[in-house]
Tab-separated table of C-alpha atoms in Angstrom:
chain	number	residue	atom	x	y	z
A	1	UNK	CA	-42.175	27.477	98.637
A	2	UNK	CA	-40.251	27.914	101.895
A	3	UNK	CA	-40.332	31.263	103.705
A	4	UNK	CA	-37.834	32.744	106.175
A	5	UNK	CA	-39.161	35.692	108.258
A	6	UNK	CA	-37.265	38.239	110.317
A	7	UNK	CA	-40.046	38.504	112.881
A	8	UNK	CA	-41.840	35.953	114.984
A	9	UNK	CA	-45.491	35.183	114.600
A	10	UNK	CA	-45.495	36.045	110.957
A	11	UNK	CA	-48.442	35.274	108.731
A	12	UNK	CA	-47.218	35.448	105.151
A	13	UNK	CA	-49.445	37.073	102.568
A	14	UNK	CA	-48.053	36.353	99.183
A	15	UNK	CA	-48.945	38.296	96.095
A	16	UNK	CA	-50.485	35.856	93.629
A	17	UNK	CA	-48.680	37.585	90.843
A	18	UNK	CA	-45.345	36.760	92.381
A	19	UNK	CA	-43.986	33.564	90.946
A	20	UNK	CA	-40.261	34.251	91.093
A	21	UNK	CA	-37.743	34.617	93.870
A	22	UNK	CA	-37.722	38.015	95.554
A	23	UNK	CA	-39.268	39.681	98.557
A	24	UNK	CA	-42.873	39.615	99.632
A	25	UNK	CA	-44.578	41.946	102.038
A	26	UNK	CA	-45.982	40.380	105.169
A	27	UNK	CA	-47.632	41.763	108.306
A	28	UNK	CA	-46.159	40.952	111.672
A	29	UNK	CA	-48.149	40.455	114.826
A	30	UNK	CA	-47.643	44.138	115.684
A	31	UNK	CA	-48.974	45.187	112.340
A	32	UNK	CA	-45.609	46.389	111.116
A	33	UNK	CA	-44.526	45.499	107.670
A	34	UNK	CA	-41.565	43.236	107.288
A	35	UNK	CA	-39.769	41.398	104.564
A	36	UNK	CA	-39.274	37.754	103.921
A	37	UNK	CA	-36.911	35.963	101.630
A	38	UNK	CA	-38.631	33.720	99.230
A	39	UNK	CA	-36.707	30.763	97.821
A	40	UNK	CA	-37.999	29.428	94.536
A	41	UNK	CA	-39.874	26.171	94.906
A	42	UNK	CA	-42.102	24.123	92.665
A	43	UNK	CA	-44.456	27.066	92.200
A	44	UNK	CA	-41.644	29.177	90.800
A	45	UNK	CA	-41.278	26.919	87.782
A	46	UNK	CA	-42.631	28.881	84.855
A	47	UNK	CA	-42.292	26.084	82.305
A	48	UNK	CA	-45.476	24.793	80.710
A	49	UNK	CA	-46.298	21.669	82.671
A	50	UNK	CA	-50.032	21.658	82.138
A	51	UNK	CA	-50.769	20.642	78.588
A	52	UNK	CA	-54.126	20.008	77.050
A	53	UNK	CA	-55.076	16.356	76.506
A	54	UNK	CA	-54.960	16.867	72.768
A	55	UNK	CA	-51.375	18.195	72.927
A	56	UNK	CA	-50.325	15.524	75.440
A	57	UNK	CA	-51.648	12.608	73.418
A	58	UNK	CA	-51.448	13.418	69.718
A	59	UNK	CA	-50.857	9.801	68.809
A	60	UNK	CA	-54.056	8.729	70.527
A	61	UNK	CA	-56.118	11.211	68.502
A	62	UNK	CA	-54.339	10.182	65.293
A	63	UNK	CA	-55.119	6.552	66.058
A	64	UNK	CA	-58.774	7.361	66.635
A	65	UNK	CA	-59.103	9.085	63.277
A	66	UNK	CA	-57.189	6.234	61.630
A	67	UNK	CA	-59.665	3.734	63.090
A	68	UNK	CA	-62.620	5.808	61.884
A	69	UNK	CA	-61.142	6.131	58.396
A	70	UNK	CA	-60.362	2.393	58.182
A	71	UNK	CA	-63.923	1.488	59.157
A	72	UNK	CA	-65.268	3.971	56.605
A	73	UNK	CA	-63.166	2.352	53.886
A	74	UNK	CA	-64.399	-1.086	54.930
A	75	UNK	CA	-67.985	0.140	54.653
A	76	UNK	CA	-67.283	1.485	51.177
A	77	UNK	CA	-65.683	-1.811	50.119
A	78	UNK	CA	-68.427	-4.003	51.571
A	79	UNK	CA	-70.178	-4.698	48.251
A	80	UNK	CA	-66.921	-5.652	46.427
A	81	UNK	CA	-66.086	-7.824	49.426
A	82	UNK	CA	-69.357	-9.715	49.106
A	83	UNK	CA	-68.677	-10.256	45.409
A	84	UNK	CA	-65.181	-11.600	46.105
A	85	UNK	CA	-66.452	-13.934	48.834
A	86	UNK	CA	-68.207	-16.192	46.339
A	87	UNK	CA	-65.114	-17.423	44.443
A	88	UNK	CA	-62.947	-17.188	47.592
A	89	UNK	CA	-65.198	-19.702	49.338
A	90	UNK	CA	-64.168	-22.322	46.781
A	91	UNK	CA	-60.550	-22.137	48.010
A	92	UNK	CA	-61.332	-21.304	51.615
A	93	UNK	CA	-58.342	-23.313	52.872
A	94	UNK	CA	-56.114	-20.705	51.186
A	95	UNK	CA	-58.256	-17.561	51.203
A	96	UNK	CA	-59.111	-17.636	54.897
A	97	UNK	CA	-55.478	-17.701	56.158
A	98	UNK	CA	-54.566	-14.979	53.660
A	99	UNK	CA	-57.505	-12.821	54.723
A	100	UNK	CA	-56.709	-13.374	58.396
A	101	UNK	CA	-53.077	-12.380	57.883
A	102	UNK	CA	-54.246	-9.279	55.954
A	103	UNK	CA	-56.470	-8.361	58.905
A	104	UNK	CA	-53.543	-8.726	61.279
A	105	UNK	CA	-51.230	-6.682	59.049
A	106	UNK	CA	-53.793	-3.864	58.818
A	107	UNK	CA	-54.270	-3.970	62.589
A	108	UNK	CA	-50.506	-3.698	63.121
A	109	UNK	CA	-50.402	-0.660	60.829
A	110	UNK	CA	-52.957	0.966	63.152
A	111	UNK	CA	-50.818	0.259	66.219
A	112	UNK	CA	-52.775	-2.783	67.402
A	113	UNK	CA	-51.009	-5.788	68.853
A	114	UNK	CA	-51.718	-8.498	66.269
A	115	UNK	CA	-48.661	-10.685	65.624
A	116	UNK	CA	-48.533	-12.790	62.499
A	117	UNK	CA	-49.326	-16.452	62.973
A	118	UNK	CA	-46.938	-17.531	60.212
A	119	UNK	CA	-43.518	-18.506	61.597
A	120	UNK	CA	-40.759	-16.439	60.027
A	121	UNK	CA	-38.770	-19.554	59.138
A	122	UNK	CA	-41.685	-21.153	57.250
A	123	UNK	CA	-42.273	-20.472	53.556
A	124	UNK	CA	-45.587	-18.826	52.765
A	125	UNK	CA	-46.682	-21.535	50.338
A	126	UNK	CA	-45.960	-24.369	52.739
A	127	UNK	CA	-47.664	-22.485	55.551
A	128	UNK	CA	-50.798	-21.795	53.502
A	129	UNK	CA	-51.123	-25.356	52.269
A	130	UNK	CA	-50.808	-26.850	55.750
A	131	UNK	CA	-52.668	-24.183	57.731
A	132	UNK	CA	-56.069	-25.814	57.294
A	133	UNK	CA	-54.803	-28.957	59.028
A	134	UNK	CA	-53.928	-27.080	62.205
A	135	UNK	CA	-56.201	-26.187	65.071
A	136	UNK	CA	-55.321	-22.495	64.776
A	137	UNK	CA	-57.090	-22.348	61.393
A	138	UNK	CA	-60.388	-23.268	63.016
A	139	UNK	CA	-59.824	-21.500	66.336
A	140	UNK	CA	-58.324	-18.240	65.044
A	141	UNK	CA	-58.316	-17.663	61.288
A	142	UNK	CA	-61.896	-18.734	60.496
A	143	UNK	CA	-63.517	-16.871	63.456
A	144	UNK	CA	-61.441	-13.807	62.596
A	145	UNK	CA	-62.684	-13.733	59.014
A	146	UNK	CA	-66.317	-14.374	59.959
A	147	UNK	CA	-66.215	-11.743	62.695
A	148	UNK	CA	-64.634	-9.248	60.324
A	149	UNK	CA	-67.427	-9.814	57.813
A	150	UNK	CA	-70.055	-9.182	60.509
A	151	UNK	CA	-68.357	-5.984	61.709
A	152	UNK	CA	-67.911	-4.738	58.137
A	153	UNK	CA	-71.608	-5.367	57.510
A	154	UNK	CA	-72.421	-3.216	60.544
A	155	UNK	CA	-70.120	-0.511	59.149
A	156	UNK	CA	-71.865	-0.650	55.797
A	157	UNK	CA	-75.417	-0.259	57.071
A	158	UNK	CA	-74.519	2.345	59.685
A	159	UNK	CA	-72.475	4.247	57.167
A	160	UNK	CA	-75.047	3.933	54.388
A	161	UNK	CA	-77.964	5.127	56.484
A	162	UNK	CA	-76.081	7.586	58.659
A	163	UNK	CA	-74.005	9.246	55.962
A	164	UNK	CA	-76.966	9.632	53.595
A	165	UNK	CA	-79.045	11.190	56.385
A	166	UNK	CA	-76.143	13.407	57.479
A	167	UNK	CA	-75.297	14.594	53.970
A	168	UNK	CA	-78.965	15.318	53.266
A	169	UNK	CA	-79.319	17.318	56.476
A	170	UNK	CA	-76.148	19.276	55.774
A	171	UNK	CA	-77.067	20.149	52.194
A	172	UNK	CA	-80.769	20.773	52.675
A	173	UNK	CA	-80.574	24.378	53.975
A	174	UNK	CA	-78.428	25.404	51.014
A	175	UNK	CA	-80.417	23.838	48.193
A	176	UNK	CA	-84.021	24.667	49.069
A	177	UNK	CA	-85.760	27.524	47.294
A	178	UNK	CA	-89.322	28.472	46.360
A	179	UNK	CA	-88.732	26.809	43.047
A	180	UNK	CA	-87.337	23.621	44.708
A	181	UNK	CA	-89.111	23.218	48.036
A	182	UNK	CA	-88.264	20.348	50.366
A	183	UNK	CA	-90.913	18.452	52.284
A	184	UNK	CA	-90.295	16.675	55.561
A	185	UNK	CA	-92.756	15.561	58.239
A	186	UNK	CA	-95.618	17.133	56.269
A	187	UNK	CA	-93.795	20.458	56.252
A	188	UNK	CA	-92.568	22.267	53.196
A	189	UNK	CA	-89.297	24.205	53.379
A	190	UNK	CA	-88.545	26.858	50.792
A	191	UNK	CA	-85.782	28.945	52.363
A	192	UNK	CA	-82.626	28.679	54.505
A	193	UNK	CA	-84.334	30.415	57.425
A	194	UNK	CA	-86.972	27.690	57.593
A	195	UNK	CA	-84.593	24.699	57.675
A	196	UNK	CA	-81.241	26.006	58.975
A	197	UNK	CA	-81.514	23.672	61.974
A	198	UNK	CA	-81.019	20.677	59.645
A	199	UNK	CA	-77.355	21.625	59.446
A	200	UNK	CA	-76.533	20.929	63.161
A	201	UNK	CA	-78.588	17.758	62.895
A	202	UNK	CA	-76.346	16.654	60.051
A	203	UNK	CA	-73.233	17.441	62.101
A	204	UNK	CA	-74.659	15.414	64.989
A	205	UNK	CA	-75.352	12.507	62.643
A	206	UNK	CA	-71.767	12.675	61.375
A	207	UNK	CA	-70.551	12.597	64.966
A	208	UNK	CA	-72.768	9.601	65.737
A	209	UNK	CA	-71.551	7.709	62.660
A	210	UNK	CA	-67.944	8.514	63.580
A	211	UNK	CA	-68.492	7.264	67.121
A	212	UNK	CA	-70.027	4.048	65.792
A	213	UNK	CA	-67.077	3.589	63.431
A	214	UNK	CA	-64.666	4.219	66.302
A	215	UNK	CA	-66.455	1.725	68.563
A	216	UNK	CA	-66.502	-0.902	65.817
A	217	UNK	CA	-62.810	-0.243	65.115
A	218	UNK	CA	-61.890	-0.732	68.759
A	219	UNK	CA	-63.998	-3.858	68.961
A	220	UNK	CA	-62.328	-5.154	65.813
A	221	UNK	CA	-58.902	-4.377	67.273
A	222	UNK	CA	-59.596	-6.395	70.407
A	223	UNK	CA	-61.097	-9.140	68.307
A	224	UNK	CA	-58.012	-9.320	66.098
A	225	UNK	CA	-55.672	-9.199	69.094
A	226	UNK	CA	-57.450	-12.023	70.887
A	227	UNK	CA	-57.457	-14.179	67.754
A	228	UNK	CA	-53.824	-13.432	66.890
A	229	UNK	CA	-52.174	-14.441	70.139
A	230	UNK	CA	-52.001	-17.852	71.698
A	231	UNK	CA	-54.407	-17.837	74.655
A	232	UNK	CA	-52.153	-20.278	76.457
A	233	UNK	CA	-48.884	-18.498	75.672
A	234	UNK	CA	-48.437	-17.128	79.187
A	235	UNK	CA	-49.279	-20.493	80.694
A	236	UNK	CA	-46.891	-22.166	78.281
A	237	UNK	CA	-44.152	-19.730	79.218
A	238	UNK	CA	-44.793	-20.373	82.900
A	239	UNK	CA	-44.818	-24.128	82.319
A	240	UNK	CA	-41.623	-23.870	80.280
A	241	UNK	CA	-40.009	-21.961	83.119
A	242	UNK	CA	-41.191	-24.582	85.597
A	243	UNK	CA	-39.868	-27.382	83.377
A	244	UNK	CA	-36.516	-25.625	83.199
A	245	UNK	CA	-36.452	-25.229	86.972
A	246	UNK	CA	-37.391	-28.881	87.431
A	247	UNK	CA	-34.705	-29.970	84.960
A	248	UNK	CA	-32.082	-27.958	86.780
A	249	UNK	CA	-33.332	-29.335	90.086
A	250	UNK	CA	-33.200	-32.881	88.732
A	251	UNK	CA	-29.644	-32.340	87.514
A	252	UNK	CA	-28.658	-31.056	90.940
A	253	UNK	CA	-30.336	-33.978	92.700
A	254	UNK	CA	-28.803	-36.562	90.374
A	255	UNK	CA	-25.348	-35.058	90.793
A	256	UNK	CA	-25.790	-34.979	94.548
A	257	UNK	CA	-27.082	-38.563	94.511
A	258	UNK	CA	-24.106	-39.724	92.437
A	259	UNK	CA	-21.708	-37.908	94.731
A	260	UNK	CA	-23.353	-39.503	97.772
A	261	UNK	CA	-23.168	-42.938	96.152
A	262	UNK	CA	-19.477	-42.460	95.490
A	263	UNK	CA	-18.861	-41.242	99.027
A	264	UNK	CA	-20.693	-44.180	100.612
A	265	UNK	CA	-18.898	-46.658	98.354
A	266	UNK	CA	-15.543	-45.090	99.156
A	267	UNK	CA	-16.208	-45.010	102.900
A	268	UNK	CA	-17.334	-48.637	102.948
A	269	UNK	CA	-14.465	-49.778	100.749
A	270	UNK	CA	-11.743	-47.876	102.574
A	271	UNK	CA	-13.222	-48.100	106.046
A	272	UNK	CA	-15.380	-50.998	107.194
A	273	UNK	CA	-14.233	-53.352	104.442
A	274	UNK	CA	-10.559	-52.849	105.270
A	275	UNK	CA	-11.268	-53.324	108.974
A	276	UNK	CA	-13.056	-56.597	108.263
A	277	UNK	CA	-10.126	-57.731	106.137
A	278	UNK	CA	-7.810	-56.940	109.069
A	279	UNK	CA	-10.039	-58.843	111.505
A	280	UNK	CA	-10.120	-61.875	109.194
A	281	UNK	CA	-6.366	-61.864	108.824
A	282	UNK	CA	-5.871	-61.470	112.601
A	283	UNK	CA	-8.173	-64.391	113.282
A	284	UNK	CA	-6.342	-66.483	110.731
A	285	UNK	CA	-2.979	-65.650	112.284
A	286	UNK	CA	-4.302	-66.412	115.786
A	287	UNK	CA	-5.526	-69.787	114.572
A	288	UNK	CA	-2.127	-70.594	113.098
A	289	UNK	CA	-0.468	-69.850	116.422
A	290	UNK	CA	-3.003	-71.813	118.448
A	291	UNK	CA	-2.756	-74.759	116.061
A	292	UNK	CA	1.006	-74.708	116.479
A	293	UNK	CA	0.580	-74.659	120.261
A	294	UNK	CA	-1.908	-77.513	120.207
A	295	UNK	CA	0.399	-79.638	118.093
A	296	UNK	CA	3.321	-78.818	120.398
A	297	UNK	CA	1.435	-79.855	123.518
A	298	UNK	CA	0.018	-82.917	121.815
A	299	UNK	CA	3.524	-84.052	120.718
A	300	UNK	CA	5.092	-83.252	124.142
A	301	UNK	CA	8.766	-83.059	123.044
A	302	UNK	CA	9.838	-83.910	126.601
A	303	UNK	CA	8.704	-87.527	126.009
A	304	UNK	CA	10.539	-87.672	122.702
A	305	UNK	CA	13.488	-85.284	122.710
A	306	UNK	CA	14.683	-86.676	119.388
A	307	UNK	CA	11.430	-85.751	117.573
A	308	UNK	CA	12.181	-83.620	114.530
A	309	UNK	CA	11.660	-79.873	114.785
A	310	UNK	CA	10.482	-77.654	111.970
A	311	UNK	CA	13.400	-75.469	111.021
A	312	UNK	CA	11.034	-72.859	109.675
A	313	UNK	CA	9.181	-72.450	112.993
A	314	UNK	CA	8.843	-68.907	114.091
A	315	UNK	CA	10.047	-67.529	117.392
A	316	UNK	CA	6.486	-67.746	118.735
A	317	UNK	CA	6.417	-71.454	117.922
A	318	UNK	CA	9.732	-71.917	119.709
A	319	UNK	CA	8.273	-70.240	122.761
A	320	UNK	CA	5.299	-72.613	122.639
A	321	UNK	CA	7.583	-75.631	122.341
A	322	UNK	CA	9.601	-74.426	125.291
A	323	UNK	CA	6.431	-73.998	127.346
A	324	UNK	CA	5.253	-77.446	126.352
A	325	UNK	CA	8.525	-78.970	127.526
A	326	UNK	CA	7.942	-77.546	130.997
A	327	UNK	CA	4.832	-79.678	131.514
A	328	UNK	CA	4.348	-83.313	132.058
A	329	UNK	CA	2.989	-85.403	129.202
A	330	UNK	CA	-0.425	-85.657	130.846
A	331	UNK	CA	-0.694	-81.920	131.402
A	332	UNK	CA	0.416	-81.201	127.850
A	333	UNK	CA	-2.214	-83.572	126.472
A	334	UNK	CA	-4.879	-81.889	128.588
A	335	UNK	CA	-3.833	-78.458	127.319
A	336	UNK	CA	-3.939	-79.698	123.722
A	337	UNK	CA	-7.437	-81.022	124.317
A	338	UNK	CA	-8.575	-77.696	125.802
A	339	UNK	CA	-7.226	-75.819	122.778
A	340	UNK	CA	-9.424	-77.793	120.357
A	341	UNK	CA	-12.717	-75.889	121.090
A	342	UNK	CA	-10.803	-72.612	121.098
A	343	UNK	CA	-9.600	-73.407	117.610
A	344	UNK	CA	-13.171	-74.262	116.620
A	345	UNK	CA	-14.415	-70.933	117.980
A	346	UNK	CA	-11.711	-69.078	116.085
A	347	UNK	CA	-12.664	-70.942	112.912
A	348	UNK	CA	-16.306	-69.962	113.409
A	349	UNK	CA	-15.389	-66.337	114.076
A	350	UNK	CA	-13.211	-66.266	110.986
A	351	UNK	CA	-16.005	-67.768	108.887
A	352	UNK	CA	-18.439	-65.136	110.149
A	353	UNK	CA	-15.923	-62.361	109.484
A	354	UNK	CA	-15.391	-63.635	105.952
A	355	UNK	CA	-19.155	-63.883	105.417
A	356	UNK	CA	-19.556	-60.328	106.689
A	357	UNK	CA	-16.774	-59.232	104.338
A	358	UNK	CA	-18.515	-60.874	101.388
A	359	UNK	CA	-21.834	-59.275	102.342
A	360	UNK	CA	-20.168	-55.899	102.680
A	361	UNK	CA	-18.573	-56.286	99.259
A	362	UNK	CA	-21.958	-57.123	97.807
A	363	UNK	CA	-23.406	-54.059	99.523
A	364	UNK	CA	-20.642	-51.876	98.138
A	365	UNK	CA	-21.236	-53.335	94.688
A	366	UNK	CA	-24.959	-52.587	95.081
A	367	UNK	CA	-24.307	-48.989	96.120
A	368	UNK	CA	-21.855	-48.297	93.309
A	369	UNK	CA	-19.356	-50.855	92.055
A	370	UNK	CA	-15.754	-49.772	92.363
A	371	UNK	CA	-15.161	-51.154	88.873
A	372	UNK	CA	-17.775	-48.771	87.475
A	373	UNK	CA	-16.091	-45.793	89.117
A	374	UNK	CA	-12.549	-46.778	88.229
A	375	UNK	CA	-12.811	-48.407	84.790
A	376	UNK	CA	-16.214	-47.487	83.356
A	377	UNK	CA	-19.416	-49.200	82.265
A	378	UNK	CA	-17.936	-51.852	79.962
A	379	UNK	CA	-15.574	-53.261	82.606
A	380	UNK	CA	-18.304	-53.107	85.263
A	381	UNK	CA	-20.720	-55.090	83.074
A	382	UNK	CA	-18.044	-57.699	82.361
A	383	UNK	CA	-17.482	-58.093	86.107
A	384	UNK	CA	-21.256	-58.254	86.669
A	385	UNK	CA	-21.591	-60.963	84.018
A	386	UNK	CA	-18.834	-63.042	85.595
A	387	UNK	CA	-20.472	-62.856	89.058
A	388	UNK	CA	-23.990	-63.692	87.868
A	389	UNK	CA	-25.492	-67.159	88.409
A	390	UNK	CA	-25.093	-68.818	85.990
A	391	UNK	CA	-22.350	-66.661	84.461
A	392	UNK	CA	-23.571	-64.543	81.566
A	393	UNK	CA	-21.810	-63.880	78.292
A	394	UNK	CA	-20.875	-60.268	77.664
A	395	UNK	CA	-20.199	-58.680	74.279
A	396	UNK	CA	-18.881	-55.086	74.211
A	397	UNK	CA	-18.761	-52.910	71.090
A	398	UNK	CA	-17.496	-49.326	71.011
A	399	UNK	CA	-15.887	-47.000	73.530
A	400	UNK	CA	-17.681	-46.088	76.747
A	401	UNK	CA	-15.556	-43.019	77.488
A	402	UNK	CA	-18.309	-40.595	76.418
A	403	UNK	CA	-20.931	-42.043	78.786
A	404	UNK	CA	-21.643	-39.703	81.688
A	405	UNK	CA	-21.634	-40.997	85.244
A	406	UNK	CA	-25.437	-40.806	85.836
A	407	UNK	CA	-26.178	-42.675	82.596
A	408	UNK	CA	-23.502	-45.303	83.275
A	409	UNK	CA	-24.924	-45.913	86.760
A	410	UNK	CA	-28.484	-46.141	85.430
A	411	UNK	CA	-27.584	-48.582	82.638
A	412	UNK	CA	-25.494	-50.722	84.994
A	413	UNK	CA	-28.242	-51.169	87.558
A	414	UNK	CA	-30.860	-51.694	84.846
A	415	UNK	CA	-28.743	-54.517	83.397
A	416	UNK	CA	-28.180	-55.903	86.902
A	417	UNK	CA	-31.932	-55.948	87.548
A	418	UNK	CA	-32.561	-57.625	84.187
A	419	UNK	CA	-29.981	-60.306	85.046
A	420	UNK	CA	-31.621	-60.828	88.433
A	421	UNK	CA	-35.013	-61.267	86.785
A	422	UNK	CA	-33.532	-63.705	84.280
A	423	UNK	CA	-31.981	-65.784	87.073
A	424	UNK	CA	-35.212	-65.805	89.121
A	425	UNK	CA	-37.923	-66.237	86.529
A	426	UNK	CA	-36.542	-67.441	83.220
A	427	UNK	CA	-35.751	-71.067	84.278
A	428	UNK	CA	-33.068	-70.963	81.617
A	429	UNK	CA	-30.380	-73.631	81.712
A	430	UNK	CA	-27.939	-71.316	79.999
A	431	UNK	CA	-26.748	-67.956	81.240
A	432	UNK	CA	-28.079	-64.693	79.879
A	433	UNK	CA	-26.415	-62.740	77.102
A	434	UNK	CA	-25.342	-59.099	77.630
A	435	UNK	CA	-24.649	-56.956	74.580
A	436	UNK	CA	-23.373	-53.391	74.975
A	437	UNK	CA	-23.006	-50.986	72.047
A	438	UNK	CA	-21.544	-47.533	72.725
A	439	UNK	CA	-20.872	-44.455	70.626
A	440	UNK	CA	-20.400	-40.764	71.233
A	441	UNK	CA	-24.137	-40.050	71.438
A	442	UNK	CA	-25.943	-43.161	72.622
A	443	UNK	CA	-25.505	-46.342	74.606
A	444	UNK	CA	-27.561	-49.476	74.020
A	445	UNK	CA	-27.548	-52.514	76.314
A	446	UNK	CA	-29.433	-55.714	75.517
A	447	UNK	CA	-30.035	-58.507	78.055
A	448	UNK	CA	-31.527	-61.672	76.575
A	449	UNK	CA	-32.193	-65.213	77.764
A	450	UNK	CA	-33.854	-68.348	76.362
A	451	UNK	CA	-36.152	-68.965	79.320
A	452	UNK	CA	-39.904	-69.307	79.487
A	453	UNK	CA	-40.683	-65.643	78.672
A	454	UNK	CA	-43.980	-63.984	79.491
A	455	UNK	CA	-42.496	-60.962	81.287
A	456	UNK	CA	-45.098	-58.191	81.627
A	457	UNK	CA	-44.182	-54.818	83.184
A	458	UNK	CA	-47.858	-54.147	83.906
A	459	UNK	CA	-48.136	-57.172	86.187
A	460	UNK	CA	-48.448	-56.298	89.897
A	461	UNK	CA	-45.388	-58.381	90.753
A	462	UNK	CA	-43.179	-56.880	88.002
A	463	UNK	CA	-41.711	-54.189	90.246
A	464	UNK	CA	-38.211	-54.868	88.946
A	465	UNK	CA	-39.160	-54.250	85.313
A	466	UNK	CA	-41.048	-51.087	86.228
A	467	UNK	CA	-38.020	-49.940	88.187
A	468	UNK	CA	-35.827	-50.449	85.103
A	469	UNK	CA	-38.224	-48.394	82.970
A	470	UNK	CA	-38.405	-45.570	85.507
A	471	UNK	CA	-34.622	-45.461	85.903
A	472	UNK	CA	-33.926	-45.303	82.193
A	473	UNK	CA	-36.722	-42.842	81.370
A	474	UNK	CA	-35.380	-40.474	84.031
A	475	UNK	CA	-32.218	-40.261	81.911
A	476	UNK	CA	-34.148	-39.586	78.701
A	477	UNK	CA	-33.869	-43.199	77.508
A	478	UNK	CA	-36.254	-45.968	76.565
A	479	UNK	CA	-36.748	-49.612	77.526
A	480	UNK	CA	-38.183	-52.230	75.175
A	481	UNK	CA	-39.235	-55.618	76.578
A	482	UNK	CA	-39.865	-58.473	74.147
A	483	UNK	CA	-40.929	-61.588	76.009
A	484	UNK	CA	-42.960	-64.135	74.000
A	485	UNK	CA	-44.128	-67.065	76.089
A	486	UNK	CA	-41.855	-70.077	75.667
A	487	UNK	CA	-39.214	-68.196	73.685
A	488	UNK	CA	-37.368	-66.049	76.202
A	489	UNK	CA	-37.035	-62.426	77.208
A	490	UNK	CA	-35.075	-59.628	75.600
A	491	UNK	CA	-34.700	-56.316	77.432
A	492	UNK	CA	-33.297	-53.481	75.286
A	493	UNK	CA	-32.083	-50.404	77.132
A	494	UNK	CA	-31.274	-47.281	75.114
A	495	UNK	CA	-30.118	-43.999	76.609
A	496	UNK	CA	-28.211	-40.890	75.513
A	497	UNK	CA	-24.641	-40.618	76.728
A	498	UNK	CA	-25.580	-37.359	78.453
A	499	UNK	CA	-28.999	-36.755	80.039
A	500	UNK	CA	-31.077	-34.198	78.101
A	501	UNK	CA	-31.521	-32.000	81.160
A	502	UNK	CA	-27.745	-31.593	81.305
A	503	UNK	CA	-27.703	-29.787	77.898
């Protein structure tokens, strides 16, 4: 409550009875009375904020009495339960799941967290017949039933002894008389005045029995809850979340990797490769001109003015012929001789440029073949088969339009590695056979040869085969290697058209 005073040095003295806005008398420093304005604050709220625990939590009290009543009923039904257990044990594989589900249903009716272990989509008969074959039957249902029997037995004996003693103590003061005396602890009671104190003892015994029933009910509730939920559910949820995050991360990495492959292939194809082609062509043109010059100086048209001239000679050749005519025959012959090593150097440079161009094309094909990007997996495998040594036969069935880029790249390089292994290790006189079968959901590539066989992915040197398996499995596919010794090797690569982590 905030206070505004009309005098300085005010010490407010508020009437405890005042709980509403108004004026309150205060004493100033001079002892004179003054007035203050009181603005209503939290203390001015006259609504009932302070409730008794019983009024604030009626559901909790109702639940307590429900637990006590349920345990009392279990104690009453203990003997019939024991009788039913004998025939139920003969069909325990059915009776135990039913009893466990009944325990969970009763716990749910009391507000206890005890979800049913039967999936909603599964028929009850099929679930009961197969429940005994699952681990949950032995880890959850059976312990739940055995524990319930033990707790019900405790209820029975506590209730039997406690309720008999309590009812006797409560009734004793009202039934004794001189004609019907009661004896206890060597004392004889003949009137209410002598044994009235048995009545509070009976009430205390009722309270003790109720507390025991409540404790057993709470213990049973926790027991049912723990045996009705999967102990690893939270860990499974966390692992599922992590798997989802990893799948999304893998998809991002694969997409980025494919994009980087395409960029590198495009840069090499459109950049360095085109420059090397230009250099090779320039060297070839320079050699043509130098060869024409050498021939002109070697012929020395001054010595033989009537020598025939090539009518198709270019203007550059005419210039060379004119320059050759300005020299003596000896000088022209010397110049022609000097040009010979220059021509040899140009030939060597052109050979090296062409070799570099071929190596660059092989590098580009190893990064990502342009044929794979432009025309798809089938055309790329046909090109790969034609470039292999010896050339491989290629049989294509189906349409490869549905194959995603990551899967197409994986299958292509897996087939390329299998062809490389066949060329290195099979000692086959014939080329390998490539078979590709495509549909809207799956792609299957088979690489076979008739070599010596004996391929083993577990061998320390079989890094290529292990690389094929790792590549294909990363796309959700499988690799089967059949390589009998002396028969040949067949590598079967199967993969979905779209990786599973893309779904």
